Amino acid sequence: MTILHTARAVAFALVLGAAVPGVAQTAEDGPKALTGDWHSDCDAWGTPAKCTLRWMPGLHETQMNLEYDVRAADGGARLFMGQGVYRMGDDDLSGYWIDTNGSLHPLHAVWQDRTLITHWGEAQTERGRSEYRMGEDGTLIVTDWVLTEDGWREFMRVQYRRAR
């Protein structure tokens, strides 16, 4: 293994953290604590569904990727899919979100109190907020809001467990 390959492997292991045997992660690790596969039964806009999240290292050590998938509980037809890429800065994160609705939104996020708070979108399109809160019991509670003329309206809340 070359020095470059060794350096990349070490960087990957540090970013991945939770997937490396013997390396435990806590919510104090910041957004990297989200790394892993998460799943839940959910209500997708009135339809019983299965929701999954996958947080993983990005192509560079300063990046994290998110894959979000919602499938119908009966038969598994895809109802929605989205992907986010976050670049970790010193005090915040930035990036982009794309999804099966045709959205392409800029993201801006901060990690505070065991929660990744993400603001997405722009005034001329759609603005929203998604919060990924690490529960004390090891769950991940995700709440999504959209900004309307009347203020913030919650449109989704799901409590996830890590996949085994």
Short mmCIF file of C-alpha atoms in Angstrom, two decimals:
data_model
loop_
_atom_site.label_atom_id
_atom_site.label_comp_id
_atom_site.label_asym_id
_atom_site.label_seq_id
_atom_site.Cartn_x
_atom_site.Cartn_y
_atom_site.Cartn_z
CA MET A 1 0.00 0.00 0.00
CA THR A 2 1.42 3.38 -0.95
CA ILE A 3 1.62 6.32 1.44
CA LEU A 4 -1.18 8.03 -0.50
CA HIS A 5 -3.42 4.97 -0.20
CA THR A 6 -2.60 4.69 3.50
CA ALA A 7 -3.41 8.38 4.07
CA ARG A 8 -6.71 8.01 2.23
CA ALA A 9 -7.60 4.89 4.23
CA VAL A 10 -6.84 6.65 7.52
CA ALA A 11 -8.89 9.72 6.50
CA PHE A 12 -11.78 7.49 5.44
CA ALA A 13 -11.68 5.60 8.75
CA LEU A 14 -11.67 8.85 10.71
CA VAL A 15 -14.66 10.20 8.79
CA LEU A 16 -16.58 6.94 8.85
CA GLY A 17 -15.88 6.35 12.55
CA ALA A 18 -18.97 4.39 13.52
CA ALA A 19 -18.37 1.69 10.91
CA VAL A 20 -14.83 0.96 12.07
CA PRO A 21 -14.76 -1.86 14.67
CA GLY A 22 -13.77 -0.63 18.10
CA VAL A 23 -14.38 3.04 17.29
CA ALA A 24 -17.46 4.40 19.02
CA GLN A 25 -19.08 7.67 18.07
CA THR A 26 -21.16 9.94 20.20
CA ALA A 27 -23.31 12.95 19.43
CA GLU A 28 -20.42 15.08 20.68
CA ASP A 29 -18.53 14.07 17.53
CA GLY A 30 -20.63 16.58 15.62
CA PRO A 31 -22.34 15.76 12.34
CA LYS A 32 -20.16 12.67 11.87
CA ALA A 33 -22.22 11.06 14.64
CA LEU A 34 -25.01 10.73 12.06
CA THR A 35 -22.90 8.36 9.94
CA GLY A 36 -24.67 5.08 9.27
CA ASP A 37 -27.91 3.58 8.03
CA TRP A 38 -31.17 4.59 9.71
CA HIS A 39 -34.67 3.18 9.14
CA SER A 40 -38.26 3.65 10.27
CA ASP A 41 -41.85 2.98 9.41
CA CYS A 42 -43.33 6.35 8.51
CA ASP A 43 -46.32 8.21 7.16
CA ALA A 44 -45.35 9.66 3.79
CA TRP A 45 -47.94 12.35 3.19
CA GLY A 46 -50.82 10.04 4.12
CA THR A 47 -49.32 6.80 2.77
CA PRO A 48 -47.83 4.10 5.06
CA ALA A 49 -44.17 3.86 4.08
CA LYS A 50 -40.64 2.78 4.96
CA CYS A 51 -38.19 5.66 5.34
CA THR A 52 -34.43 5.17 5.23
CA LEU A 53 -31.51 7.54 5.66
CA ARG A 54 -27.90 6.81 4.90
CA TRP A 55 -25.24 9.26 6.13
CA MET A 56 -21.79 8.49 4.75
CA PRO A 57 -18.43 10.08 4.02
CA GLY A 58 -18.27 12.15 0.85
CA LEU A 59 -15.64 12.12 -1.86
CA HIS A 60 -13.39 14.37 0.25
CA GLU A 61 -12.70 14.17 3.98
CA THR A 62 -14.55 17.49 4.51
CA GLN A 63 -17.76 16.14 2.96
CA MET A 64 -20.71 14.10 4.17
CA ASN A 65 -23.39 12.65 1.92
CA LEU A 66 -27.01 11.90 2.74
CA GLU A 67 -29.32 9.55 0.85
CA TYR A 68 -33.00 9.65 1.78
CA ASP A 69 -35.46 7.09 0.42
CA VAL A 70 -39.19 6.71 1.00
CA ARG A 71 -40.92 3.58 -0.27
CA ALA A 72 -44.53 2.44 0.02
CA ALA A 73 -45.01 -0.10 2.83
CA ASP A 74 -47.06 -2.33 0.54
CA GLY A 75 -44.90 -3.34 -2.39
CA GLY A 76 -41.92 -1.03 -1.99
CA ALA A 77 -42.70 1.44 -4.79
CA ARG A 78 -40.50 4.53 -4.49
CA LEU A 79 -42.49 7.55 -3.31
CA PHE A 80 -39.58 9.97 -2.93
CA MET A 81 -35.80 10.07 -2.97
CA GLY A 82 -33.38 12.85 -2.13
CA GLN A 83 -29.64 13.29 -1.87
CA GLY A 84 -27.61 15.88 -0.03
CA VAL A 85 -23.93 16.69 0.01
CA TYR A 86 -22.57 18.72 2.91
CA ARG A 87 -19.15 20.37 3.14
CA MET A 88 -18.02 20.77 6.73
CA GLY A 89 -16.52 24.16 7.60
CA ASP A 90 -15.10 25.34 10.92
CA ASP A 91 -18.47 26.34 12.41
CA ASP A 92 -21.06 25.36 9.81
CA LEU A 93 -21.83 23.19 6.81
CA SER A 94 -22.93 24.09 3.30
CA GLY A 95 -23.94 22.11 0.27
CA TYR A 96 -26.77 21.09 -2.03
CA TRP A 97 -29.88 18.94 -2.04
CA ILE A 98 -31.48 17.24 -5.05
CA ASP A 99 -34.58 15.06 -5.16
CA THR A 100 -37.14 13.25 -7.28
CA ASN A 101 -39.41 16.32 -7.22
CA GLY A 102 -36.82 18.06 -9.41
CA SER A 103 -35.52 20.23 -6.58
CA LEU A 104 -31.98 21.59 -6.49
CA HIS A 105 -31.58 23.54 -3.23
CA PRO A 106 -28.57 25.12 -1.59
CA LEU A 107 -28.06 23.99 2.03
CA HIS A 108 -26.67 25.79 5.04
CA ALA A 109 -26.42 23.93 8.36
CA VAL A 110 -25.03 24.13 11.88
CA TRP A 111 -24.44 21.45 14.53
CA GLN A 112 -25.74 22.47 17.93
CA ASP A 113 -27.02 20.60 20.96
CA ARG A 114 -26.84 17.13 19.33
CA THR A 115 -28.79 18.44 16.31
CA LEU A 116 -27.91 19.18 12.70
CA ILE A 117 -30.10 22.15 11.76
CA THR A 118 -30.28 22.54 7.99
CA HIS A 119 -31.89 25.44 6.14
CA TRP A 120 -32.51 24.73 2.47
CA GLY A 121 -33.83 26.50 -0.58
CA GLU A 122 -34.12 30.10 -1.68
CA ALA A 123 -36.80 32.78 -1.45
CA GLN A 124 -37.55 32.61 -5.20
CA THR A 125 -38.19 28.85 -5.08
CA GLU A 126 -38.98 27.22 -1.77
CA ARG A 127 -37.45 27.53 1.68
CA GLY A 128 -37.41 24.88 4.34
CA ARG A 129 -35.70 23.56 7.43
CA SER A 130 -34.75 20.02 8.40
CA GLU A 131 -33.49 19.04 11.84
CA TYR A 132 -31.65 15.79 12.57
CA ARG A 133 -31.68 15.40 16.37
CA MET A 134 -29.77 12.62 18.11
CA GLY A 135 -31.97 11.23 20.87
CA GLU A 136 -30.58 10.16 24.23
CA ASP A 137 -31.92 6.66 23.48
CA GLY A 138 -29.87 6.27 20.29
CA THR A 139 -32.65 7.28 17.93
CA LEU A 140 -32.50 9.99 15.28
CA ILE A 141 -35.52 12.28 15.13
CA VAL A 142 -35.89 14.09 11.81
CA THR A 143 -38.36 16.95 11.45
CA ASP A 144 -38.99 18.87 8.23
CA TRP A 145 -40.70 22.23 7.79
CA VAL A 146 -41.51 24.42 4.81
CA LEU A 147 -41.84 28.21 5.02
CA THR A 148 -45.31 29.40 4.00
CA GLU A 149 -46.96 32.81 3.99
CA ASP A 150 -48.26 31.93 7.47
CA GLY A 151 -44.86 30.87 8.83
CA TRP A 152 -43.19 27.47 9.34
CA ARG A 153 -45.38 24.42 8.63
CA GLU A 154 -44.17 20.98 9.71
CA PHE A 155 -44.71 18.40 6.97
CA MET A 156 -42.78 15.36 8.19
CA ARG A 157 -41.49 13.92 11.46
CA VAL A 158 -39.86 10.50 11.69
CA GLN A 159 -38.03 8.74 14.52
CA TYR A 160 -35.31 6.47 13.11
CA ARG A 161 -33.27 3.64 14.58
CA ARG A 162 -29.87 2.56 13.36
CA ALA A 163 -29.98 -0.43 11.05
CA ARG A 164 -28.17 -3.45 12.39
#
